[in-house]
Structures are given as structure tokens and as C-alpha cells.
PDB file of C-alpha atoms in Angstrom:
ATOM      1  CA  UNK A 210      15.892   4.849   8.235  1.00 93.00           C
ATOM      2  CA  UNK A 211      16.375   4.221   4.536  1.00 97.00           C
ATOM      3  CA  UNK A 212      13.944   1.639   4.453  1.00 96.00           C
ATOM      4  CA  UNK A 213      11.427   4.133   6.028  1.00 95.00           C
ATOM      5  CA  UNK A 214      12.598   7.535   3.838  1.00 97.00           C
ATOM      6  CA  UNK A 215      12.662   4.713   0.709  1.00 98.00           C
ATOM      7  CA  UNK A 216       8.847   3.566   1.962  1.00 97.00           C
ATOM      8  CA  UNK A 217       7.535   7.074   2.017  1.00 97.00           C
ATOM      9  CA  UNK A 218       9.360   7.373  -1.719  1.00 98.00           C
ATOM     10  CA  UNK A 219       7.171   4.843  -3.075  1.00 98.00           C
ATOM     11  CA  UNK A 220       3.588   5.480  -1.321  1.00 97.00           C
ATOM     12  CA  UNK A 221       3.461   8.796  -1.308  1.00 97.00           C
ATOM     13  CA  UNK A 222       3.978   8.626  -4.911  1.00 97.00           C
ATOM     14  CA  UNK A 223       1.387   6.220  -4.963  1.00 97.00           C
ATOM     15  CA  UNK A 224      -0.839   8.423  -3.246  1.00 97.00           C
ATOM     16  CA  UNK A 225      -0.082  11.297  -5.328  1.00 97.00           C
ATOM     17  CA  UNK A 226      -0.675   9.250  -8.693  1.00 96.00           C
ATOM     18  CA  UNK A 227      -4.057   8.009  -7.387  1.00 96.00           C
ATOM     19  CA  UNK A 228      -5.285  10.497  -5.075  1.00 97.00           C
ATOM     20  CA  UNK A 229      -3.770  13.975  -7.343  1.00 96.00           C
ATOM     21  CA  UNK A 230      -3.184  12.871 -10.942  1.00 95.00           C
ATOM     22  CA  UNK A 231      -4.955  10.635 -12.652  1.00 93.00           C
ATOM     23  CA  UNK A 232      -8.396  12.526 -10.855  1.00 95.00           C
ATOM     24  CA  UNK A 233      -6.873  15.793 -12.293  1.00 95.00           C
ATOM     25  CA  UNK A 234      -5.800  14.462 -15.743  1.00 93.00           C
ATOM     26  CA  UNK A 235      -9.599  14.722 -17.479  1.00 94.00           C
ATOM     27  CA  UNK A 236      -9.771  18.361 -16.276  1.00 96.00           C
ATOM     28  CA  UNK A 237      -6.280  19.349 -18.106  1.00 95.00           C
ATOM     29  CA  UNK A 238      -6.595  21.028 -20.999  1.00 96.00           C
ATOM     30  CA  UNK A 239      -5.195  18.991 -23.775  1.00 94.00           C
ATOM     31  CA  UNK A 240      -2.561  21.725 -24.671  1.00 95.00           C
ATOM     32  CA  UNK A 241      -1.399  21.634 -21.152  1.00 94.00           C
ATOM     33  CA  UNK A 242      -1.647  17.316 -21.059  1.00 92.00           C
ATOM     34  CA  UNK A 243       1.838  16.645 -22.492  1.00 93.00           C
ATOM     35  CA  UNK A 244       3.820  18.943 -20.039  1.00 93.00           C
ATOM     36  CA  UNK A 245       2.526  16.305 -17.503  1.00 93.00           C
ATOM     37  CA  UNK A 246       3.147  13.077 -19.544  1.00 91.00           C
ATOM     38  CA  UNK A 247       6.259  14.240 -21.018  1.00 91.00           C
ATOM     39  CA  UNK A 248       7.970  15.777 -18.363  1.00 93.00           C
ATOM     40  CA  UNK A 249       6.195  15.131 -14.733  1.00 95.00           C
ATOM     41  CA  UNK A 250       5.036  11.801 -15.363  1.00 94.00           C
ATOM     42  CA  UNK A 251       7.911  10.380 -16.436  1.00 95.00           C
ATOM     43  CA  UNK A 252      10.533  11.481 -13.420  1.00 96.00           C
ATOM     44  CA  UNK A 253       7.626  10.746 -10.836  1.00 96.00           C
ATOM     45  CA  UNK A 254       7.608   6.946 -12.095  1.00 96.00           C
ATOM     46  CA  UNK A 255      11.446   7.084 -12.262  1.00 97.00           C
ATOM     47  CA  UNK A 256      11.341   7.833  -8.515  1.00 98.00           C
ATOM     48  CA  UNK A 257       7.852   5.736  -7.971  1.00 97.00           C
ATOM     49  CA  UNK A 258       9.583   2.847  -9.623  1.00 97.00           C
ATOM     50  CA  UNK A 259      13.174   2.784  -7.942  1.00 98.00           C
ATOM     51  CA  UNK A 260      11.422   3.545  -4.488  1.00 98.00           C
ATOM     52  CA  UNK A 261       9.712   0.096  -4.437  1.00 98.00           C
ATOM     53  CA  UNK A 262      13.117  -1.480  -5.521  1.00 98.00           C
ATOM     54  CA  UNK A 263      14.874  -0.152  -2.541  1.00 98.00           C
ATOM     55  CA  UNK A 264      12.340  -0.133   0.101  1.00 98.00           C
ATOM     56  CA  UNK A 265      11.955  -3.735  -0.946  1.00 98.00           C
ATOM     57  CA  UNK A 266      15.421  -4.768  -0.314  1.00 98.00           C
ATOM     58  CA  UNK A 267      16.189  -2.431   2.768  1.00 98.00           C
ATOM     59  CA  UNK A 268      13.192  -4.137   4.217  1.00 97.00           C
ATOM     60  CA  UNK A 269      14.542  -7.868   3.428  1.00 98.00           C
ATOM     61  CA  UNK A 270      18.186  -6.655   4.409  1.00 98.00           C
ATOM     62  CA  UNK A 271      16.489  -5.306   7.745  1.00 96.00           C
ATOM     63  CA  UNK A 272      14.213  -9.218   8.279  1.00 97.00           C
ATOM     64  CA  UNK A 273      17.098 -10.391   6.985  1.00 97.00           C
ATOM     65  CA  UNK A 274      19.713  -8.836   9.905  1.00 97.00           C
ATOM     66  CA  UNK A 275      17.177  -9.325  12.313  1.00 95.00           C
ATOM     67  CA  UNK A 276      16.890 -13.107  11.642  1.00 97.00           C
ATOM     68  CA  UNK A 277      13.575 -13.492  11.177  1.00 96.00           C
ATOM     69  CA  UNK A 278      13.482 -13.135   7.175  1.00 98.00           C
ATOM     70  CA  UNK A 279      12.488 -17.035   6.301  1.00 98.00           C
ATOM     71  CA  UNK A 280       9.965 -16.696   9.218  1.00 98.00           C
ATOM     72  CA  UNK A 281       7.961 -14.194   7.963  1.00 97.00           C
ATOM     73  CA  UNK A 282       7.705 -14.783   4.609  1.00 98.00           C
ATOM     74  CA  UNK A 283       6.594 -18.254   5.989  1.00 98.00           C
ATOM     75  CA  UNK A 284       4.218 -16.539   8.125  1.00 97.00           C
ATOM     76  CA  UNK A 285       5.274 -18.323  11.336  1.00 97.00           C
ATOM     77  CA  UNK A 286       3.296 -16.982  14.385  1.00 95.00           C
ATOM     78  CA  UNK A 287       5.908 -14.779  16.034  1.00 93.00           C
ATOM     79  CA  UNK A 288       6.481 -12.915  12.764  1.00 95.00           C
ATOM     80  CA  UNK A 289       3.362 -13.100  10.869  1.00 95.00           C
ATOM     81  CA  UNK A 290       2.296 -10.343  10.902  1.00 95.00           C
ATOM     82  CA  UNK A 291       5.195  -8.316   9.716  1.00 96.00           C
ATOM     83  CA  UNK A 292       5.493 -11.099   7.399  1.00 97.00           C
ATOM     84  CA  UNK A 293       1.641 -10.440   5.565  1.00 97.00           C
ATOM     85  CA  UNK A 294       3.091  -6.360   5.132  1.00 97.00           C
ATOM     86  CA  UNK A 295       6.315  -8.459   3.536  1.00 98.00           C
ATOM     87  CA  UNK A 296       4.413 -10.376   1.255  1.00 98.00           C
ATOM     88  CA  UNK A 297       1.854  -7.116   0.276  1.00 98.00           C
ATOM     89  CA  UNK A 298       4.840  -5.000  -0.191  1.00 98.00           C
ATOM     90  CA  UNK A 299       6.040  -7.808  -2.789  1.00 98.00           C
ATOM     91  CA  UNK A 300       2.634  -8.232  -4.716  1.00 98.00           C
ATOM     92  CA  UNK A 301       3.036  -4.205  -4.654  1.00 98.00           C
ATOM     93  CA  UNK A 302       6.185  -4.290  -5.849  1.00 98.00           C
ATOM     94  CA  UNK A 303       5.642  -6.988  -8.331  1.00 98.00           C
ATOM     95  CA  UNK A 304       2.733  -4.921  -9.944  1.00 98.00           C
ATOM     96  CA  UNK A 305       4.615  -1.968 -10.177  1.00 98.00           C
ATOM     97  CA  UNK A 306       7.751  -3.319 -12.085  1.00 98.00           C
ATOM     98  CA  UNK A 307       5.647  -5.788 -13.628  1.00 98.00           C
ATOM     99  CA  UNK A 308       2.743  -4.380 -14.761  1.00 98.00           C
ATOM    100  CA  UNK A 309       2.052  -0.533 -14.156  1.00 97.00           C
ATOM    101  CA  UNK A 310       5.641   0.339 -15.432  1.00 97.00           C
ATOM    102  CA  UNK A 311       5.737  -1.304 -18.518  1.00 97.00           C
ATOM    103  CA  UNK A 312       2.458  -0.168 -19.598  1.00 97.00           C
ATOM    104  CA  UNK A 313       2.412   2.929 -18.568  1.00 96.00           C
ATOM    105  CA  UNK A 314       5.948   3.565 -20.812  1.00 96.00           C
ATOM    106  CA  UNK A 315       3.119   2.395 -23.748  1.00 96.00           C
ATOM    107  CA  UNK A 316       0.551   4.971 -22.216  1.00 95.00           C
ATOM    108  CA  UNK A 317       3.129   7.505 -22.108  1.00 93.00           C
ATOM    109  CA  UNK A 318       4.975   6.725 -24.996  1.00 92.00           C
ATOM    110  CA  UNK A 319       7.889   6.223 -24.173  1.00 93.00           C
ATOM    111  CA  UNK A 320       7.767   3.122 -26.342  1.00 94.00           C
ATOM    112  CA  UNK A 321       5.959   2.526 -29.584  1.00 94.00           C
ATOM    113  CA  UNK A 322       2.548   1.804 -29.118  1.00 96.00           C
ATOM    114  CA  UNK A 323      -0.577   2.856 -31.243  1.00 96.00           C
ATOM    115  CA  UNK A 324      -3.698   5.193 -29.856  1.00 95.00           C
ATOM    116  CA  UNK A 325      -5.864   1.947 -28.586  1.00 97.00           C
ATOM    117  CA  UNK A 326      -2.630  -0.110 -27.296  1.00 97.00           C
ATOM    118  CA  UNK A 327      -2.041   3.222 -25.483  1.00 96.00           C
ATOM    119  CA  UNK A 328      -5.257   3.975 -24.071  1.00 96.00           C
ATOM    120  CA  UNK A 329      -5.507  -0.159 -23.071  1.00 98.00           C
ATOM    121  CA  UNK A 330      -2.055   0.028 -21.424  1.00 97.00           C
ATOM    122  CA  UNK A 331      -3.161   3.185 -19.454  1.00 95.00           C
ATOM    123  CA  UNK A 332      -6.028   1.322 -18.352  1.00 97.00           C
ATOM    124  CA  UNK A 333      -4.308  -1.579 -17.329  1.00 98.00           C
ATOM    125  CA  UNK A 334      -1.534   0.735 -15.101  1.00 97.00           C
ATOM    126  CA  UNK A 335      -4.004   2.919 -13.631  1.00 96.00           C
ATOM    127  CA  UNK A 336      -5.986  -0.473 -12.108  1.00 97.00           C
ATOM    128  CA  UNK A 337      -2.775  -2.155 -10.844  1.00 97.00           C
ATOM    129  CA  UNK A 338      -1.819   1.623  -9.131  1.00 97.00           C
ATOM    130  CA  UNK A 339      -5.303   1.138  -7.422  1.00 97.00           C
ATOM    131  CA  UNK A 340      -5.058  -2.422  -6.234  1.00 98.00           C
ATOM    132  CA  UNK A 341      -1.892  -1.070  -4.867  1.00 98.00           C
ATOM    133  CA  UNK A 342      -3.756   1.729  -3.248  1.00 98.00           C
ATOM    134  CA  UNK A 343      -6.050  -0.758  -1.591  1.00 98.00           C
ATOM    135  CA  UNK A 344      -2.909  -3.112  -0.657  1.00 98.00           C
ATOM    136  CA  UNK A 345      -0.420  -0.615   1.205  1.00 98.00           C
ATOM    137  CA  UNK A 346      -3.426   0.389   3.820  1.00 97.00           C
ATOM    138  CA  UNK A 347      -3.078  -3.493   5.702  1.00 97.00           C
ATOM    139  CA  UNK A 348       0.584  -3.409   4.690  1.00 97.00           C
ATOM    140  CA  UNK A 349       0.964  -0.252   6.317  1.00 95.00           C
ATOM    141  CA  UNK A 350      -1.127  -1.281   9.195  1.00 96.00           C
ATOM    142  CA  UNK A 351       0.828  -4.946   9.503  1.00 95.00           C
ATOM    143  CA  UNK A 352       4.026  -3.406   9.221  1.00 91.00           C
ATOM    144  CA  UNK A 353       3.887  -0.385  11.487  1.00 92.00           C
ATOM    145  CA  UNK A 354       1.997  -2.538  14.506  1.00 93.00           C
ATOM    146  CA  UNK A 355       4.407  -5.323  14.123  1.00 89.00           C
ATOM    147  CA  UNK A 356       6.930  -2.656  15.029  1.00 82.00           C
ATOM    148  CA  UNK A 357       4.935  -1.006  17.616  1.00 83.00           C
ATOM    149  CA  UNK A 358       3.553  -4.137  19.406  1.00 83.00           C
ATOM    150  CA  UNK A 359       5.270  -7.298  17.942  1.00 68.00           C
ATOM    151  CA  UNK A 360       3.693 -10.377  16.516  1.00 60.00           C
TER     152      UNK A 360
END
């Protein structure tokens, strides 16, 4: 269950920054911009961030328990498909500690950075939050038919 309440954590986060946010962001009025980016922004990535840790490592723990961890991240038949949602929840995971989250602490300044690093950096977050967008739909799909109808 903590892999799933973890899961929902991270995507609907991921949802809500793609889907609710950055859409809205243009429309806010600029007095009214740094009550999101200094205060909303900031937890939601907190919580966006450390969801992917731990539904990433619930889910090994869980392939891991279950024995078939090497399997499917070797995409052997009986696993593979929960193994292809294993390895798009890592590339997902990958580009949010590895990419959107440090530039988006330069878009948000929560590290030094000037105005064009900053708008570069929010650039750069805002396309690797979309390619995750695009990635959880199969690795939702692999993931929750593995677990409905097996390999």
C-alpha cells in the first residue's frame, strides 16, 4: 500500500504541475506570482520530489520480496512487462532528481542564478516534467496490467 499511496504522491503531483500550474502561471498576475513560487511551489516539489524516492524503492523492495527484481529489470518474458513500468518509473525518477529539481531550485530561486539562467532552467524543468507526463501513461498501463493479468 505504500508503494501505491507513495505512487499517487508523485503523479498526481505530476499531473497537477503539468495539467494545473504551469498552464495557469502566464494568467497570474505578477503581484500574485511569488505567493506560488515562494511558498506553493516549493512544498509541492518537496513532496513531488520525495514521492518518486519512495515509490521507487517500495516498488524495488516489493520486485525485490517477490523475487522477480533482476528479472524484470532484465526484461525476461514472465516479468517484462512490469519490468518496462520499472525501468519508466526510473528514467522518471532519474529526471526528476536529476534534472527538473535542480533546475527548477535555479527557476525558483532557491539558489543563485541570474534572470536568463533562471528563465533557461525553468525551461529545461518544465520539458523533463512533460516527458514525464508522456512516460507514466505506459508505466501506468505496464504496471497496473502486470498486476491485473500477469506477464
Amino acid at each position: 500500500w505504500l508503494h501505491v499511496v507513495f505512487g499517487v504522491l508523485w503523479i498526481g503531483l505530476l499531473y497537477y504541475f503539468n495539467l494545473v500550474q504551469i498552464p495557469t502561471m502566464p494568467s497570474v498576475p505578477a503581484e500574485l506570482k511569488p505567493g506560488v513560487s515562494k511558498y506553493i511551489a516549493p512544498k509541492a516539489l518537496f513532496y513531488f520530489r520525495w514521492g518518486a524516492a519512495f515509490t521507487v524503492l517500495t516498488g524495488l523492495g516489493i520486485a525485490g520480496g517477490n523475487h522477480y527484481l533482476v528479472e524484470a529489470l532484465t526484461l525476461q518474458p514472465q516479468v517484462r512487462l512490469i519490468g518496462i513500468g520499472m525501468w519508466l518509473a526510473l528514467i522518471m525518477a532519474f529526471n526528476v532528481w536529476a534534472i527538473i529539481w535542480p533546475n527548477q531550485q535555479k527557476a525558483l530561486g532557491l539558489v543563485e542564478a541570474d534572470d536568463a539562467t533562471k528563465a533557461k532552467a525553468a525551461r529545461t524543468a518544465m520539458l523533463a516534467s512533460r516527458i514525464n507526463t508522456l512516460l507514466s501513461i505506459p508505466m501506468l498501463y505496464a504496471m497496473a496490467t502486470y498486476q491485473t493479468l500477469g506477464s
